[in-house]
Structures are given as C-alpha cells and as structure tokens.
Coordinates of C-alpha atoms in Angstrom, one line a residue:
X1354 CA 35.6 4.6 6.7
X1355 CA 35.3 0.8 6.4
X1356 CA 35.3 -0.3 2.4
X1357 CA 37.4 3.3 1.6
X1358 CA 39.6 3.2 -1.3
X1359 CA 42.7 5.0 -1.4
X1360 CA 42.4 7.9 -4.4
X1361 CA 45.5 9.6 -4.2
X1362 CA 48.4 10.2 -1.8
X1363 CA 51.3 12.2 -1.0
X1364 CA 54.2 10.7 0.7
X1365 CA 57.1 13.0 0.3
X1366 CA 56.6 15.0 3.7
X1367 CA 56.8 11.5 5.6
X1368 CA 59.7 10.3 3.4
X1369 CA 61.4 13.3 4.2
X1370 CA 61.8 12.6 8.2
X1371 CA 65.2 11.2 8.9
X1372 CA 64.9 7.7 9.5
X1373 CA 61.4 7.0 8.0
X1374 CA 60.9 4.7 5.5
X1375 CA 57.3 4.7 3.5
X1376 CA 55.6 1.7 2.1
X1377 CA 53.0 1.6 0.0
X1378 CA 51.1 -1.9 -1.3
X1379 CA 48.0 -0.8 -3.3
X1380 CA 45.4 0.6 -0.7
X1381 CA 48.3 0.0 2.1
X1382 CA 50.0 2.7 3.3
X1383 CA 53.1 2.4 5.8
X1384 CA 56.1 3.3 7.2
X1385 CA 58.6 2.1 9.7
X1386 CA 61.1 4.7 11.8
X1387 CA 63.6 4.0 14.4
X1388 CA 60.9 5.2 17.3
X1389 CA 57.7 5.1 17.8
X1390 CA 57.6 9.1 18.3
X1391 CA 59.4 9.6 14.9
X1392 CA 56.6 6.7 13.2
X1393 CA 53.0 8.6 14.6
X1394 CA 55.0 12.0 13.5
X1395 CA 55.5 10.0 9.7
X1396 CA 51.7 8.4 10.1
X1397 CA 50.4 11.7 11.0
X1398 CA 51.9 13.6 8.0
X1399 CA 50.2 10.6 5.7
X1400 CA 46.9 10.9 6.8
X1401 CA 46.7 14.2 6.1
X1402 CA 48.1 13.8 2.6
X1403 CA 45.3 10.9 1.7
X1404 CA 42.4 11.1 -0.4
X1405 CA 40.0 8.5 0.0
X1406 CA 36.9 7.7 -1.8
X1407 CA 34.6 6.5 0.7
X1408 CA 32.1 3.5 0.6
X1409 CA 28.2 4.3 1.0
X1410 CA 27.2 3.0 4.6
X1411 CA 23.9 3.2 6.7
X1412 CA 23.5 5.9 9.2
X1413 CA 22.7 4.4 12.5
X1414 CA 19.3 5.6 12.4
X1415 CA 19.6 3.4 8.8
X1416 CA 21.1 0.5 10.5
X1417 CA 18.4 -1.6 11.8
X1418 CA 16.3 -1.4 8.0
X1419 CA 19.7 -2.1 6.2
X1420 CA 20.2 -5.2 8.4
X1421 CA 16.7 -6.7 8.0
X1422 CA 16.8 -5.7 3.9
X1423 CA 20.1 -7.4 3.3
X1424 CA 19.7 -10.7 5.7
X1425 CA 19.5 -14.0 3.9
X1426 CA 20.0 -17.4 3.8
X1427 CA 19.9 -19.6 7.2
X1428 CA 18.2 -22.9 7.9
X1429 CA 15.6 -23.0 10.6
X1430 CA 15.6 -25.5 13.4
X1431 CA 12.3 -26.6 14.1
X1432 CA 9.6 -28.4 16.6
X1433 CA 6.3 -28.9 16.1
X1434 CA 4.6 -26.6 14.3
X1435 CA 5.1 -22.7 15.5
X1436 CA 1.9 -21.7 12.9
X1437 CA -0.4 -24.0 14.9
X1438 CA 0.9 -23.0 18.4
X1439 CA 0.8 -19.6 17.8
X1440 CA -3.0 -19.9 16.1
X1441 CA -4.1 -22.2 19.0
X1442 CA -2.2 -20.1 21.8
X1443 CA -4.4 -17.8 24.2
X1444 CA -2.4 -15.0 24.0
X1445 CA 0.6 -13.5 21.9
X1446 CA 3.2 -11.4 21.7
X1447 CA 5.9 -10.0 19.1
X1448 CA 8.7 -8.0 19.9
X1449 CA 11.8 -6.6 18.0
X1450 CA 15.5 -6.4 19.5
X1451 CA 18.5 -4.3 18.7
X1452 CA 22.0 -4.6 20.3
X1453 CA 24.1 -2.2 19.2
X1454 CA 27.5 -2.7 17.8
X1455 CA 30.4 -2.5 20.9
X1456 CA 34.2 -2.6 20.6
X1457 CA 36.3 -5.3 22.0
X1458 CA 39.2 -4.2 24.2
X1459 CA 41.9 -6.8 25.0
X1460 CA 44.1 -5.9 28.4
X1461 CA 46.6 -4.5 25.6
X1462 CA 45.9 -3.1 22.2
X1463 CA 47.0 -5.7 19.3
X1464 CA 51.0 -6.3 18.5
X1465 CA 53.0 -7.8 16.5
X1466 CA 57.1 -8.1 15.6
X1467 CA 58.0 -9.8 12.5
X1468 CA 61.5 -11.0 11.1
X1469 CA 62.5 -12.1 7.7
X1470 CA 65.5 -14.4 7.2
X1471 CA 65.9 -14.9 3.3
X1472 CA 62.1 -16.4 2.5
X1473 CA 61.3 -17.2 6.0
X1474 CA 58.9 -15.7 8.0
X1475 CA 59.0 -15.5 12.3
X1476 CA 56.2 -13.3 13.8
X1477 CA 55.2 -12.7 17.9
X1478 CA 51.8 -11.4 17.8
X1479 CA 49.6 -11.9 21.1
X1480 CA 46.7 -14.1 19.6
X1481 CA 44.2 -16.4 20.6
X1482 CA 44.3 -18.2 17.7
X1483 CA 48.1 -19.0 16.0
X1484 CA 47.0 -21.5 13.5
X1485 CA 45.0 -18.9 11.8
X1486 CA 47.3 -16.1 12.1
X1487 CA 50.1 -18.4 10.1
X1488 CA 46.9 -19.2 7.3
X1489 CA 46.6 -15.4 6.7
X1490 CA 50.5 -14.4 6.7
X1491 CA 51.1 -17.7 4.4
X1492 CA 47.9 -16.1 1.8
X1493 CA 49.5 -12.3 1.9
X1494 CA 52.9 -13.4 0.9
X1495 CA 52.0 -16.8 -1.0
X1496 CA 54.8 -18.6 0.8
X1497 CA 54.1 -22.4 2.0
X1498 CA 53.1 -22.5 5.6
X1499 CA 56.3 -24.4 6.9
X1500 CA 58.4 -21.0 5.9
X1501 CA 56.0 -19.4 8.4
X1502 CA 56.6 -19.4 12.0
X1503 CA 54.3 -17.8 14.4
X1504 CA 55.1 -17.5 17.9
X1505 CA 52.4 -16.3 21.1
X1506 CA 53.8 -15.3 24.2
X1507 CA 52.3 -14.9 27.5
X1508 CA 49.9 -11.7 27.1
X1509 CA 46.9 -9.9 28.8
X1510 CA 43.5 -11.2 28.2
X1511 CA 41.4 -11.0 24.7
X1512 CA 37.8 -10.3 25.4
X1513 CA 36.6 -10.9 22.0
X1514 CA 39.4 -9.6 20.1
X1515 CA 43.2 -11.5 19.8
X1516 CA 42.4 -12.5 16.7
X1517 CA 46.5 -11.0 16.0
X1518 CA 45.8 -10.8 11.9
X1519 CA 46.1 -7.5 11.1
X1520 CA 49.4 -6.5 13.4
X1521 CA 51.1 -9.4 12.3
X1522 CA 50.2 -8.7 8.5
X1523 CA 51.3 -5.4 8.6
X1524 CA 54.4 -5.8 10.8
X1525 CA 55.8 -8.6 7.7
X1526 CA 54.9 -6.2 5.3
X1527 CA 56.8 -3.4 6.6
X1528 CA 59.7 -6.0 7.6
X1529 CA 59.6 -7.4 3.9
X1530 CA 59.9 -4.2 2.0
X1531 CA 62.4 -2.4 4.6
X1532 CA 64.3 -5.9 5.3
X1533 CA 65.0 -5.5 8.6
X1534 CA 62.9 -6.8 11.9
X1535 CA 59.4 -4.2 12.5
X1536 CA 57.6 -3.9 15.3
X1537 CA 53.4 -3.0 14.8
X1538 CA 52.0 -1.6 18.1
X1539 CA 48.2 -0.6 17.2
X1540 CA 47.3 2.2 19.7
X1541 CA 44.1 2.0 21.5
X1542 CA 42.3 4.5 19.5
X1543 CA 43.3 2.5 16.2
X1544 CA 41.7 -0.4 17.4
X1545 CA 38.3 1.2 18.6
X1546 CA 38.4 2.8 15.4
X1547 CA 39.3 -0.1 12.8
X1548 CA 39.4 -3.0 14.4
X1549 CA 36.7 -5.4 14.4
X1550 CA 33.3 -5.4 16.0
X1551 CA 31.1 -7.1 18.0
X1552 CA 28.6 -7.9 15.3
X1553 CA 25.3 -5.6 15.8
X1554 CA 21.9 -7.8 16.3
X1555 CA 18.5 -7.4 15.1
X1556 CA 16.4 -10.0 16.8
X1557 CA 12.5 -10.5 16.2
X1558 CA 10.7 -12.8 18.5
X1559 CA 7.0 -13.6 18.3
X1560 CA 5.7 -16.2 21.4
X1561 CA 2.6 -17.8 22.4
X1562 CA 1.1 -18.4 25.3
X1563 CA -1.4 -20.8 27.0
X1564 CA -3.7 -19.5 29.6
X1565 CA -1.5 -20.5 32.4
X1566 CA 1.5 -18.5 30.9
X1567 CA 3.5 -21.3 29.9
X1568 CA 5.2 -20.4 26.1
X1569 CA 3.4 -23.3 23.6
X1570 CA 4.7 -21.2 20.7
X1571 CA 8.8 -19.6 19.7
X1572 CA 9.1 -17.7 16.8
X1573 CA 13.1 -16.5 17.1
X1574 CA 14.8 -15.0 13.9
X1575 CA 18.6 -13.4 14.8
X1576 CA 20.4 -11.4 12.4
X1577 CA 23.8 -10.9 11.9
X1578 CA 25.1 -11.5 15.1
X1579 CA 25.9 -15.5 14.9
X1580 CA 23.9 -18.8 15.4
X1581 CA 25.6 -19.0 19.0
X1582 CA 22.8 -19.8 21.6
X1583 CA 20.6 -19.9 18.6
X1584 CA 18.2 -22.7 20.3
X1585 CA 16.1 -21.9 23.0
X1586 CA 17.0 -24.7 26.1
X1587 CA 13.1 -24.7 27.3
X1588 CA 10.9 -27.5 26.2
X1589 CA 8.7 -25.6 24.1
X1590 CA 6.3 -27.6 21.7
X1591 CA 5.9 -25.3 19.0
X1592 CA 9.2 -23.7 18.1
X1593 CA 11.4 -22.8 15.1
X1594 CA 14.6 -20.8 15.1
X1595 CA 16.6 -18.9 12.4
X1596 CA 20.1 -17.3 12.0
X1597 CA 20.4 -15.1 9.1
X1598 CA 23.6 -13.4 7.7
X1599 CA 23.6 -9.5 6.6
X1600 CA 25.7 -7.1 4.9
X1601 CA 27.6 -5.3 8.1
X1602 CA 28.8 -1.7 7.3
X1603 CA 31.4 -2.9 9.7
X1604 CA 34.2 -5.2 10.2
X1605 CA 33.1 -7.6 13.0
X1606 CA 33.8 -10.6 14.2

C-alpha cells in the first residue's frame, strides 16, 4: 500500500533466472532481464518474497472524516460579507460533496528508456512535462542538470497523467547499477494500482437566496482536490471561497 516500508526481502530466486539482474536501493526493488517475459517472471518471484510493513490509511467509509480532520491552511477569497447575506437571505441551503478518487489512463501506460554514458544521463520518457522530468532525475542522482538529457517523442494522449517521473527514475536506476541501456514499461495494472490519482474532493457549499431565487449568499470550501475553478464566475454579492490542503492516503496529482 501507499507509504509501505520494505521489512525484509528475498532476492535469490529472481537472481537465480539466467539473465536477471536484481537491484535493490533502500525501499527500491528491481531488476532488469533481456525480455520482458523473463523480467515479470523475476518481478513476480520478488513480490512474493517481500515483507512490507504497511502504513495506517482510512477505509473508504473513513475517507470523507479523514479528509475534513486533516484539511488546513488556505486563504479565502472574498466579496461582501457571506455572514450578512446569508442572515438577510430568504431562504438557505447547505450541502456536502464527495468525488471519489478516479485513475488517470493515458492512450499508453507510462515508459521510459534510459542510457548512461560515463556521468551522463539520456532518457525517452513520454511526458507532458520534460523540464520537470530532468529536475527529478538531476535530485535522484545529484548530478547537475546539463549532464541530464531528456528527450519526448511523439506519443498517445495524457489525460491527467504523463507526468513521466517515476519510469524515467526507475529506468536510470536500473541503467546505472546494471551499466547498460534499460527500458521501464509500466503495465496497465501497475499504473491503476500505483500511479497517481485524481485527488478525491470533499466540497461543502452553503447558499442563500432572495425571494426571487437569485443566490445573494456563496459559502464554497473545497478540500483537497486543488484551487482550480476555485471562484464562482456569477456576480454574487455575498461570497467567500476556500481551498484547503489534506493529508491524501493516496498519491495524486
């Protein structure tokens, strides 16, 4: 689970397929073969050799309580006064929101090949954003950022994920300690499983009305899930809104 730490593992089954080597980098756990068959064979015998001490997380019945306990911070934008409108307005209404957490899927799971050439990094990784792919590789290897070359080619559509981080991270790594060229290729299931999230929302609203049904008062408080479209376009008098970070039990982004 997210926020596991690795207890104990036993690596000798996987080190003993021909062609396999095994890498392990504190909690990472890796190895690199000549095929992709021979690697999940390798993978598979590691997982079950892993013991992991798992993090405490919310249940999903849990989820909506652990969001609102943990939220904090923000700074409200404001108009008027939404204690006034609300007192003055002829009728009110509260009402509480939850979208649920959902899984990104790109046209193609995340991928990454990464090359070494004596301190000098070159990784292809399908990403929306390159600049911050080369930021992360240059902080896991503490090399300056002009010995890092990252290169995007033409690939499918992101829809929310292509962030390219974690393929490209673990493709060097295994390319570092094996010293040869790796290839990452997450399979879908590894990405709906550990990739990142669309961040889960809690969302409490409390309006006011006047007695021809126009809104006089806007109450909106949104946690967790980003201050995007935080401000209501309307021309509402009486209005303040809120964005407050929480502690996710899940990657998201």
């Amino acid at each position: 689970s997210y926020g596991a730490t690795l207890s104990s593992i036993d690596v000798s089954k996987a080190k003993a397929m021909e062609g396999v080597v095994v890498v392990r980098d504190g909690d990472f756990v890796g190895c690199a073969a000549p095929t992709s068959f021979r690697a999940a064979q390798a993978l598979d015998a590691l997982a079950k050799a892993a013991s992991w001490e798992l993090a405490p997380h919310p249940s999903s019945k849990e989820l909506w309580a652990h969001l609102k306990e943990h939220a904090s911070g923000g700074r409200p934008s404001t108009r008027g006064s939404v204690e006034e409108g609300l007192a003055a307005a002829d009728k009110t209404l509260s009402a509480e929101y939850h979208v649920a957490y959902v899984q990104h899927a790109a046209m193609e799971p995340g991928a990454a090949v990464a090359e070494w050439n004596d301190d000098r990094l070159t990784v292809w990784v399908g990403s929306r954003g390159p600049f911050g792919v080369r930021s992360r590789l240059t902080e896991a290897f503490g090399i300056p950022r002009e010995r890092v070359r990252v290169i995007v080619p033409d690939t499918g559509g992101g829809f929310g994920m292509k962030s390219g981080d974690d393929a490209a991270v673990e493709a060097a790594r295994l390319a570092k300690a094996i010293g040869r060229p790796v290839s990452r290729r997450w399979t879908r299931e590894e990405e709906f499983t550990w990739a990142y999230f669309r961040p889960a929302a809690l969302i409490e609203i409390q309006a006011g009305l006047d007695a021809k049904g126009s809104i006089v008062a806007w109450d909106f408080t949104n946690i967790n899930s980003g201050r995007a479209a935080l401000e209501s376009p309307y021309d509402i008098p009486n209005a303040r809104a809120l964005y407050q970070r929480s502690d996710s039990p899940l990657r998201q982004g």
